Amino acid sequence: MVNDILFYLLSAVAVGAALALVCVRNPLTSAMCLLLTIVSAAGLFGLLDAWFLAIVQILVYAGAVVVLFLFVTMMVDTDDMPRIKVSWAGGVAAVISFLLVGTIFVSVIIHAGQSVPALPELGSNPENTLAFGQTVKSYGQLLFTKYMLAFQLTGVLLLMAMLGVIVLSKRMNAEGRVEPSAPKK
Amino acid sequence: MNAETIFPSLQTMAESNQWVYLWPQIALVVLGLGLLVLEMLLPRKRVGTLVPAVALAGFALIGVLVCTPLFPTLADSLTVFDGMLLSPLSPGIFLFFIASSFLTGYLSMVCLPRQVLPRTEYFAVLSFVTAAILVLIHANNFLMMFVALETVTIGLYVLVGYARGQMTTLEAALKYLLTGAMSSAMLLFGIVLLYGAGAIKGIADPLNYQSVLQLFKDAQLGAGDSLALCGVALTLCAVAFKLGAVPFHIWVPDVYQGALTPTTAFLAVSSKAAGFVVLLCMLMFSFDAQSLKELLIPLLSLLAALSILFGNLGALSQRNVKRLMGLSGVSHAGYLLLGVVAYLTLGHVSMLYAIAFYLLAYMLASYAVFGVMSHVATNIDDFQEMQDYRMLLEKCPFLGGVLCVGLGSLAGIPPCAGFIGKLLIFICAVQAQLYWLLGIGIFGVVVSIYYYFGWMRAAVYRPWRSSQDSSSGKIPMESAQPSPEVPSVWSRLVLGALAAAVLLLGLFQGSLVSDPANPRQVSSQTSVPQDN
């Protein structure tokens, strides 16, 4: 019962904050709304007993990503942002996308009509402990067995992203090499 | 938690991680890392020439080794890495992508020195992306597919924005980043819906392609429920973005124009081909998934028809050659989708070979054309117009000849490989009785001849002038156009080999249209089976 109330409360906050995130004009307020969305999503993870995921969500997204957003938006002068006018075509596109998302929504509700639990027998079934990571340990076990290759590939991805940042942000000298430090004139 | 039940299953998972089957990918990653180390160790003056040479030699070596018996083949099981990967498909596909990266590397050796750009990083990112593509094309699990696809896409963001000093490149990078992020989001949403639909029904491992297909096969699982179909549609959106098929083509002309020419070629060939291989891998076991077919066949047909029409009609009025290649690439995606629809309808293995042959012909011809483009280009090649090619055949007969062969093949003119490719695809369409799509395809080919030949005409014929024009001083303006730099011996070798391969494959296909070496092939010896 408490879980139900919490679920509806957190979902309402998440959806409301996400709406505000898009509608609010001040970018800083938007970033704070994003923070609120992320925290309530973390709360939803907690309701599903995925505590590790909830903590990681707060640490990584709320702690690192949103702070990064805040830093960047604070460095840019955001006072005189022009008001974006919604064009006619944009409005039509918005209506169409809304209808498409509505279709998905309806199909989820049709599913709910069959009264299946969203996450069937998670805790009670021992076979499910592998598929669903309640503890950090089960994440580790899966990460280093089944998802080992994906994990390694993520390493390549991060290295490449790092290279990309260097290439796209550093100054180059005439030989086409990244200069160790940008000269100040 | 119950240790006795968990550890044996963990052990079987760990044992199925057979890294030896991934040696081409690992070799490519090691090559990329090696290039970075090499840049640190070498004296500064040597880096610019030596690193690209090492990179190309590495690609060539891996490409050759893939064709030897060292190529990992797995007879006893269909998947490795606990179902994360299909066992390697065929050396031909590996060779295709490695050759494409080799050619991209070669073109960038021509293009990069013209601008003040770092060299090593381009080749390192290129080899990482190639490794990721080789993982992507036999992913058998949505998670694996997503991670590999993200690796490819992020690498491509870097490559597209590489020459960041130019406005067009910045525009291209931003547009590619935004649309790419959008498509990643759609893919994730689709995967989540499929996972949810599978997990509710109690399917084990609901991220696996085959497990997901169970959703559409088994009537007891509520075959074709709306949640799973929504998931499929969203996943298809992301794949269509990779293919550049209409209506997910919106990024194509701008990004193709703004990126460096080698990157454009890589986007046009490798990225597109990877999208098709992923699509086919997902659909490989879907013959009896009736509800999935009922959704996908009309959707893919629509995508194919729109791509062919939009690509060809849009390219008609283009004068910028990079945008023209982009829009014509959209139409080529449409022809390939036509083959996919035929395959989905009938499921003949020969149709896979038709698609593969079309891709091969497309790759050879595209690289021939992009190769000529990189040689004709000056420092900044984003605004290359058709008139820059005026009388190329006269100024440099070699480049002009290669350009004509490449364009002829892309247009589908008989002695070239592109003709056979289009023919095979159209035969598939006839077999699958997709007559209206076939009609649109043929209409598209006719339209495409106009703009391909317009480009060719610019390269071959002296523009006609009346005597007043020639006296009013238009000739000096034309002769003021810079003559393209004379291609080096290596360029002649590479471009000549491409043009020769295009012509050779047009005349003699050999076993390429039905590869006898592939163990998974069902017996269909000819590309055009009459048994339908």
Short mmCIF file of C-alpha atoms in Angstrom, two decimals, chain B residues 39-413:
data_model
loop_
_atom_site.label_atom_id
_atom_site.label_comp_id
_atom_site.label_asym_id
_atom_site.label_seq_id
_atom_site.Cartn_x
_atom_site.Cartn_y
_atom_site.Cartn_z
CA GLU B 39 53.12 8.45 -32.37
CA MET B 40 54.72 8.95 -28.99
CA LEU B 41 57.85 6.99 -29.83
CA LEU B 42 58.59 8.22 -33.34
CA PRO B 43 60.50 11.41 -34.06
CA ARG B 44 58.10 14.19 -34.96
CA LYS B 45 59.05 14.46 -38.59
CA ARG B 46 58.38 10.81 -39.34
CA VAL B 47 54.95 10.55 -37.74
CA GLY B 48 53.04 12.13 -40.62
CA THR B 49 54.12 9.55 -43.15
CA LEU B 50 54.91 6.49 -41.07
CA VAL B 51 51.76 6.21 -38.96
CA PRO B 52 49.34 6.11 -41.93
CA ALA B 53 51.59 3.58 -43.65
CA VAL B 54 51.62 1.34 -40.57
CA ALA B 55 47.84 1.67 -40.26
CA LEU B 56 47.27 0.68 -43.88
CA ALA B 57 49.72 -2.20 -43.62
CA GLY B 58 47.89 -3.35 -40.50
CA PHE B 59 44.51 -3.26 -42.22
CA ALA B 60 45.94 -5.14 -45.20
CA LEU B 61 47.58 -7.77 -43.00
CA ILE B 62 44.41 -8.39 -40.99
CA GLY B 63 42.42 -8.49 -44.21
CA VAL B 64 44.73 -11.11 -45.69
CA LEU B 65 44.81 -13.17 -42.49
CA VAL B 66 41.02 -13.20 -42.35
CA CYS B 67 40.96 -14.99 -45.70
CA THR B 68 43.30 -17.74 -44.52
CA PRO B 69 42.22 -20.81 -42.54
CA LEU B 70 43.01 -18.79 -39.44
CA PHE B 71 39.53 -17.36 -39.80
CA PRO B 72 37.48 -18.50 -36.84
CA THR B 73 34.83 -20.94 -37.90
CA LEU B 74 32.61 -22.64 -35.43
CA ALA B 75 30.80 -25.72 -36.58
CA ASP B 76 29.26 -27.00 -33.38
CA SER B 77 27.38 -24.02 -32.07
CA LEU B 78 25.57 -21.08 -33.55
CA THR B 79 26.51 -18.57 -30.87
CA VAL B 80 29.45 -17.71 -28.66
CA PHE B 81 29.75 -15.53 -25.56
CA ASP B 82 26.64 -17.07 -24.05
CA GLY B 83 24.49 -16.06 -26.97
CA MET B 84 25.85 -12.53 -27.17
CA LEU B 85 27.42 -13.12 -30.58
CA LEU B 86 26.56 -15.27 -33.52
CA SER B 87 29.49 -17.40 -34.51
CA PRO B 88 31.40 -15.60 -37.26
CA LEU B 89 29.40 -15.46 -40.45
CA SER B 90 31.84 -15.61 -43.32
CA PRO B 91 35.28 -14.20 -44.05
CA GLY B 92 33.78 -12.27 -46.94
CA ILE B 93 31.86 -9.92 -44.66
CA PHE B 94 34.95 -9.32 -42.54
CA LEU B 95 37.00 -8.66 -45.63
CA PHE B 96 34.36 -6.24 -46.90
CA PHE B 97 34.54 -4.02 -43.82
CA ILE B 98 38.31 -4.24 -43.46
CA ALA B 99 38.78 -3.38 -47.13
CA SER B 100 36.42 -0.45 -46.72
CA SER B 101 38.47 0.83 -43.78
CA PHE B 102 41.67 0.30 -45.75
CA LEU B 103 40.32 2.42 -48.60
CA THR B 104 39.09 5.08 -46.18
CA GLY B 105 42.55 5.12 -44.65
CA TYR B 106 44.10 5.48 -48.08
CA LEU B 107 41.83 8.37 -49.04
CA SER B 108 42.57 10.12 -45.77
CA MET B 109 46.27 9.78 -46.53
CA VAL B 110 45.49 11.83 -49.64
CA CYS B 111 43.18 14.32 -47.91
CA LEU B 112 44.54 14.88 -44.40
CA PRO B 113 47.89 16.48 -45.33
CA ARG B 114 46.04 19.29 -47.12
CA GLN B 115 44.78 20.69 -43.86
CA VAL B 116 46.34 21.26 -40.48
CA LEU B 117 44.87 18.26 -38.75
CA PRO B 118 46.20 15.58 -36.44
CA ARG B 119 46.94 12.41 -38.39
CA THR B 120 47.38 9.57 -35.94
CA GLU B 121 44.08 9.97 -34.19
CA TYR B 122 42.15 9.58 -37.44
CA PHE B 123 43.65 6.18 -38.08
CA ALA B 124 43.34 5.07 -34.45
CA VAL B 125 39.66 5.99 -34.33
CA LEU B 126 39.17 4.36 -37.73
CA SER B 127 40.56 1.04 -36.54
CA PHE B 128 38.52 1.14 -33.31
CA VAL B 129 35.39 1.82 -35.32
CA THR B 130 36.22 -1.05 -37.66
CA ALA B 131 36.63 -3.39 -34.70
CA ALA B 132 33.29 -2.25 -33.31
CA ILE B 133 31.60 -2.77 -36.68
CA LEU B 134 32.97 -6.30 -36.80
CA VAL B 135 31.46 -6.95 -33.37
CA LEU B 136 28.21 -5.24 -34.35
CA ILE B 137 27.61 -7.31 -37.45
CA HIS B 138 27.35 -10.52 -35.53
CA ALA B 139 25.78 -9.34 -32.35
CA ASN B 140 22.99 -11.64 -31.31
CA ASN B 141 21.82 -9.72 -28.31
CA PHE B 142 20.30 -6.28 -28.08
CA LEU B 143 22.68 -5.19 -25.34
CA MET B 144 25.72 -6.24 -27.33
CA MET B 145 24.24 -4.61 -30.41
CA PHE B 146 23.62 -1.37 -28.55
CA VAL B 147 27.11 -1.17 -27.08
CA ALA B 148 28.74 -1.94 -30.43
CA LEU B 149 26.47 0.49 -32.26
CA GLU B 150 27.26 3.26 -29.78
CA THR B 151 30.97 2.60 -30.20
CA VAL B 152 30.62 2.88 -33.96
CA THR B 153 28.45 5.98 -33.73
CA ILE B 154 30.68 7.83 -31.26
CA GLY B 155 33.69 7.06 -33.43
CA LEU B 156 31.81 8.45 -36.39
CA TYR B 157 30.94 11.63 -34.46
CA VAL B 158 34.67 12.16 -34.02
CA LEU B 159 35.48 11.40 -37.65
CA VAL B 160 32.69 13.64 -38.96
CA GLY B 161 33.78 16.60 -36.85
CA TYR B 162 37.45 16.00 -37.52
CA ALA B 163 38.16 19.09 -39.62
CA ARG B 164 36.49 21.29 -37.03
CA GLY B 165 37.96 24.51 -38.41
CA GLN B 166 35.33 24.78 -41.12
CA MET B 167 31.80 25.96 -40.68
CA THR B 168 30.32 23.19 -42.82
CA THR B 169 32.13 20.55 -40.78
CA LEU B 170 30.88 22.01 -37.53
CA GLU B 171 27.38 22.03 -38.91
CA ALA B 172 27.74 18.44 -40.06
CA ALA B 173 29.14 17.30 -36.72
CA LEU B 174 26.37 18.98 -34.75
CA LYS B 175 23.63 17.63 -36.99
CA TYR B 176 25.07 14.13 -36.92
CA LEU B 177 25.44 14.26 -33.15
CA LEU B 178 21.87 15.41 -32.55
CA THR B 179 20.18 13.06 -34.99
CA GLY B 180 22.44 10.22 -33.87
CA ALA B 181 21.57 10.79 -30.23
CA MET B 182 17.91 10.85 -31.20
CA SER B 183 18.19 7.53 -32.98
CA SER B 184 20.09 5.99 -30.07
CA ALA B 185 17.29 7.09 -27.77
CA MET B 186 14.70 5.50 -30.05
CA LEU B 187 16.72 2.30 -30.22
CA LEU B 188 16.96 2.12 -26.42
CA PHE B 189 13.26 2.78 -26.05
CA GLY B 190 12.52 0.03 -28.55
CA ILE B 191 14.84 -2.41 -26.80
CA VAL B 192 13.24 -1.61 -23.44
CA LEU B 193 9.77 -2.27 -24.84
CA LEU B 194 10.90 -5.57 -26.36
CA TYR B 195 12.57 -6.53 -23.10
CA GLY B 196 9.47 -5.63 -21.16
CA ALA B 197 7.19 -7.53 -23.51
CA GLY B 198 9.46 -10.56 -23.25
CA ALA B 199 10.02 -10.41 -19.50
CA ILE B 200 6.29 -10.16 -18.78
CA LYS B 201 5.75 -13.39 -20.70
CA GLY B 202 8.55 -15.03 -18.76
CA ILE B 203 10.92 -15.55 -21.67
CA ALA B 204 14.42 -16.43 -20.56
CA ASP B 205 17.06 -13.90 -21.63
CA PRO B 206 14.65 -11.47 -23.31
CA LEU B 207 17.44 -9.46 -24.92
CA ASN B 208 18.49 -12.29 -27.19
CA TYR B 209 17.34 -11.95 -30.80
CA GLN B 210 15.97 -15.48 -30.93
CA SER B 211 14.19 -15.13 -27.60
CA VAL B 212 12.59 -11.92 -28.77
CA LEU B 213 11.47 -13.63 -31.96
CA GLN B 214 9.65 -16.17 -29.80
CA LEU B 215 7.29 -13.33 -28.95
CA PHE B 216 6.12 -13.26 -32.52
CA LYS B 217 6.12 -16.96 -33.21
CA ASP B 218 4.37 -18.45 -30.23
CA ALA B 219 0.64 -17.87 -30.20
CA GLN B 220 0.55 -18.78 -26.51
CA LEU B 221 2.81 -15.88 -25.72
CA GLY B 222 0.28 -13.64 -27.43
CA ALA B 223 2.07 -13.50 -30.76
CA GLY B 224 2.30 -10.00 -32.05
CA ASP B 225 1.11 -8.11 -29.01
CA SER B 226 1.14 -4.39 -29.45
CA LEU B 227 3.93 -3.67 -26.95
CA ALA B 228 6.42 -5.85 -28.79
CA LEU B 229 5.34 -4.45 -32.15
CA CYS B 230 5.96 -0.91 -30.88
CA GLY B 231 9.39 -2.06 -29.78
CA VAL B 232 10.13 -3.49 -33.21
CA ALA B 233 9.01 -0.30 -34.92
CA LEU B 234 11.25 1.85 -32.72
CA THR B 235 14.24 -0.45 -33.22
CA LEU B 236 13.63 -0.29 -36.94
CA CYS B 237 13.75 3.52 -36.75
CA ALA B 238 17.26 3.38 -35.34
CA VAL B 239 18.44 0.92 -37.98
CA ALA B 240 16.86 3.06 -40.71
CA PHE B 241 18.83 6.00 -39.37
CA LYS B 242 22.04 4.05 -39.92
CA LEU B 243 20.89 3.13 -43.42
CA GLY B 244 19.93 6.70 -44.18
CA ALA B 245 16.55 5.52 -45.45
CA VAL B 246 13.67 7.99 -45.81
CA PRO B 247 12.20 9.32 -43.40
CA PHE B 248 15.43 9.07 -41.39
CA HIS B 249 17.57 10.60 -44.10
CA ILE B 250 17.38 14.18 -42.98
CA TRP B 251 21.00 14.27 -41.81
CA VAL B 252 22.46 12.71 -44.94
CA PRO B 253 23.14 15.61 -47.35
CA ASP B 254 24.53 18.05 -44.78
CA VAL B 255 26.70 15.51 -42.99
CA TYR B 256 28.03 14.05 -46.23
CA GLN B 257 28.91 17.53 -47.41
CA GLY B 258 30.57 18.73 -44.24
CA ALA B 259 32.63 15.67 -43.37
CA LEU B 260 36.04 15.03 -44.88
CA THR B 261 35.72 13.06 -48.12
CA PRO B 262 37.21 9.83 -46.64
CA THR B 263 34.77 10.05 -43.74
CA THR B 264 31.93 10.60 -46.19
CA ALA B 265 32.98 7.46 -48.04
CA PHE B 266 33.14 5.54 -44.79
CA LEU B 267 29.67 6.74 -43.81
CA ALA B 268 28.32 5.90 -47.23
CA VAL B 269 29.74 2.39 -47.35
CA SER B 270 30.69 0.87 -44.00
CA SER B 271 28.06 2.51 -41.83
CA LYS B 272 25.30 1.73 -44.32
CA ALA B 273 26.46 -1.84 -44.91
CA ALA B 274 26.72 -2.46 -41.16
CA GLY B 275 23.12 -1.33 -40.81
CA PHE B 276 22.03 -3.85 -43.41
CA VAL B 277 23.98 -6.71 -41.86
CA VAL B 278 22.47 -5.91 -38.45
CA LEU B 279 18.99 -5.80 -39.96
CA LEU B 280 19.51 -9.16 -41.66
CA CYS B 281 20.97 -10.72 -38.51
CA MET B 282 17.88 -9.67 -36.57
CA LEU B 283 15.60 -11.09 -39.23
CA MET B 284 17.62 -14.21 -39.92
CA PHE B 285 15.39 -16.60 -38.03
CA SER B 286 12.12 -14.81 -38.52
CA PHE B 287 10.58 -16.91 -41.27
CA ASP B 288 7.79 -18.34 -39.16
CA ALA B 289 7.27 -15.18 -37.15
CA GLN B 290 4.10 -14.29 -39.00
CA SER B 291 3.01 -11.32 -36.93
CA LEU B 292 6.45 -9.75 -37.23
CA LYS B 293 6.39 -10.13 -40.99
CA GLU B 294 2.93 -8.61 -41.18
CA LEU B 295 4.32 -5.50 -39.54
CA LEU B 296 7.73 -5.35 -41.17
CA ILE B 297 6.97 -6.12 -44.80
CA PRO B 298 4.66 -3.13 -45.35
CA LEU B 299 6.88 -0.87 -43.24
CA LEU B 300 10.10 -1.83 -45.02
CA SER B 301 8.37 -1.66 -48.41
CA LEU B 302 7.26 1.86 -47.63
CA LEU B 303 10.77 2.80 -46.50
CA ALA B 304 12.26 1.29 -49.66
CA ALA B 305 9.80 3.03 -51.99
CA LEU B 306 10.21 6.41 -50.29
CA SER B 307 14.00 6.10 -50.23
CA ILE B 308 14.23 5.26 -53.91
CA LEU B 309 11.89 8.07 -54.90
CA PHE B 310 13.26 10.73 -52.56
CA GLY B 311 16.91 9.88 -53.10
CA ASN B 312 16.71 9.97 -56.86
CA LEU B 313 14.39 12.94 -57.21
CA GLY B 314 16.33 14.92 -54.62
CA ALA B 315 19.63 14.24 -56.35
CA LEU B 316 18.27 15.49 -59.68
CA SER B 317 18.75 19.15 -58.85
CA GLN B 318 21.99 18.80 -56.89
CA ARG B 319 25.12 20.42 -58.25
CA ASN B 320 27.30 19.80 -55.20
CA VAL B 321 28.84 16.38 -55.76
CA LYS B 322 29.07 15.40 -52.10
CA ARG B 323 25.40 16.11 -51.53
CA LEU B 324 24.65 14.26 -54.75
CA MET B 325 26.52 11.20 -53.49
CA GLY B 326 24.60 11.45 -50.22
CA LEU B 327 21.20 11.58 -51.86
CA SER B 328 22.06 8.86 -54.33
CA GLY B 329 23.24 6.84 -51.32
CA VAL B 330 19.72 7.20 -49.90
CA SER B 331 18.34 5.69 -53.08
CA HIS B 332 20.88 2.84 -52.94
CA ALA B 333 19.66 2.12 -49.41
CA GLY B 334 16.19 1.92 -50.95
CA TYR B 335 17.28 -0.69 -53.50
CA LEU B 336 18.95 -2.72 -50.75
CA LEU B 337 15.80 -2.48 -48.63
CA LEU B 338 13.91 -3.82 -51.64
CA GLY B 339 16.17 -6.88 -51.44
CA VAL B 340 15.52 -7.16 -47.70
CA VAL B 341 11.76 -7.06 -48.27
CA ALA B 342 12.10 -9.81 -50.88
CA TYR B 343 14.19 -11.86 -48.46
CA LEU B 344 11.65 -11.36 -45.71
CA THR B 345 8.82 -12.42 -48.01
CA LEU B 346 10.36 -15.59 -49.40
CA GLY B 347 13.43 -16.31 -47.30
CA HIS B 348 15.66 -17.59 -50.11
CA VAL B 349 19.34 -17.63 -49.25
CA SER B 350 20.14 -16.52 -52.79
CA MET B 351 18.53 -13.20 -51.92
CA LEU B 352 21.11 -12.66 -49.20
CA TYR B 353 23.75 -13.13 -51.85
CA ALA B 354 22.01 -10.61 -54.08
CA ILE B 355 22.12 -8.07 -51.24
CA ALA B 356 25.77 -8.89 -50.50
CA PHE B 357 26.72 -8.54 -54.16
CA TYR B 358 24.91 -5.22 -54.40
CA LEU B 359 26.79 -3.99 -51.34
CA LEU B 360 30.09 -5.13 -52.82
CA ALA B 361 29.41 -3.41 -56.13
CA TYR B 362 28.27 -0.30 -54.28
CA MET B 363 31.42 -0.28 -52.18
CA LEU B 364 33.79 -0.62 -55.13
CA ALA B 365 32.06 2.01 -57.22
CA SER B 366 31.62 4.43 -54.30
CA TYR B 367 35.26 4.27 -53.34
CA ALA B 368 36.26 4.76 -56.97
CA VAL B 369 34.13 7.92 -57.15
CA PHE B 370 35.14 9.20 -53.71
CA GLY B 371 38.75 8.47 -54.59
CA VAL B 372 38.53 10.67 -57.67
CA MET B 373 36.75 13.30 -55.58
CA SER B 374 39.59 13.38 -53.04
CA HIS B 375 42.12 13.82 -55.83
CA VAL B 376 40.22 16.55 -57.63
CA ALA B 377 39.49 18.42 -54.39
CA THR B 378 41.54 21.33 -53.26
CA ASN B 379 42.19 22.17 -49.62
CA ILE B 380 38.57 22.51 -48.68
CA ASP B 381 36.37 20.09 -50.55
CA ASP B 382 32.96 20.86 -49.12
CA PHE B 383 31.87 22.96 -52.07
CA GLN B 384 32.88 20.71 -54.90
CA GLU B 385 30.51 21.35 -57.76
CA MET B 386 29.93 19.39 -60.92
CA GLN B 387 31.58 22.12 -62.94
CA ASP B 388 34.84 21.50 -61.08
CA TYR B 389 34.96 18.26 -63.02
CA ARG B 390 34.73 19.98 -66.38
CA MET B 391 36.89 18.14 -68.91
CA LEU B 392 38.52 16.00 -66.26
CA LEU B 393 39.00 13.27 -68.83
CA GLU B 394 41.13 15.60 -70.89
CA LYS B 395 43.10 17.07 -68.01
CA CYS B 396 43.77 13.78 -66.31
CA PRO B 397 42.60 10.79 -68.35
CA PHE B 398 43.21 8.35 -65.52
CA LEU B 399 40.99 10.10 -62.95
CA GLY B 400 38.36 10.81 -65.58
CA GLY B 401 38.26 7.17 -66.62
CA VAL B 402 37.93 5.89 -63.07
CA LEU B 403 35.18 8.43 -62.41
CA CYS B 404 33.24 7.27 -65.47
CA VAL B 405 33.53 3.62 -64.51
CA GLY B 406 32.45 4.34 -60.93
CA LEU B 407 29.51 6.50 -61.92
CA GLY B 408 28.48 4.00 -64.58
CA SER B 409 28.43 1.27 -61.97
CA LEU B 410 26.41 3.37 -59.52
CA ALA B 411 23.93 4.13 -62.29
CA GLY B 412 23.76 0.45 -63.24
CA ILE B 413 25.11 0.47 -66.77
#
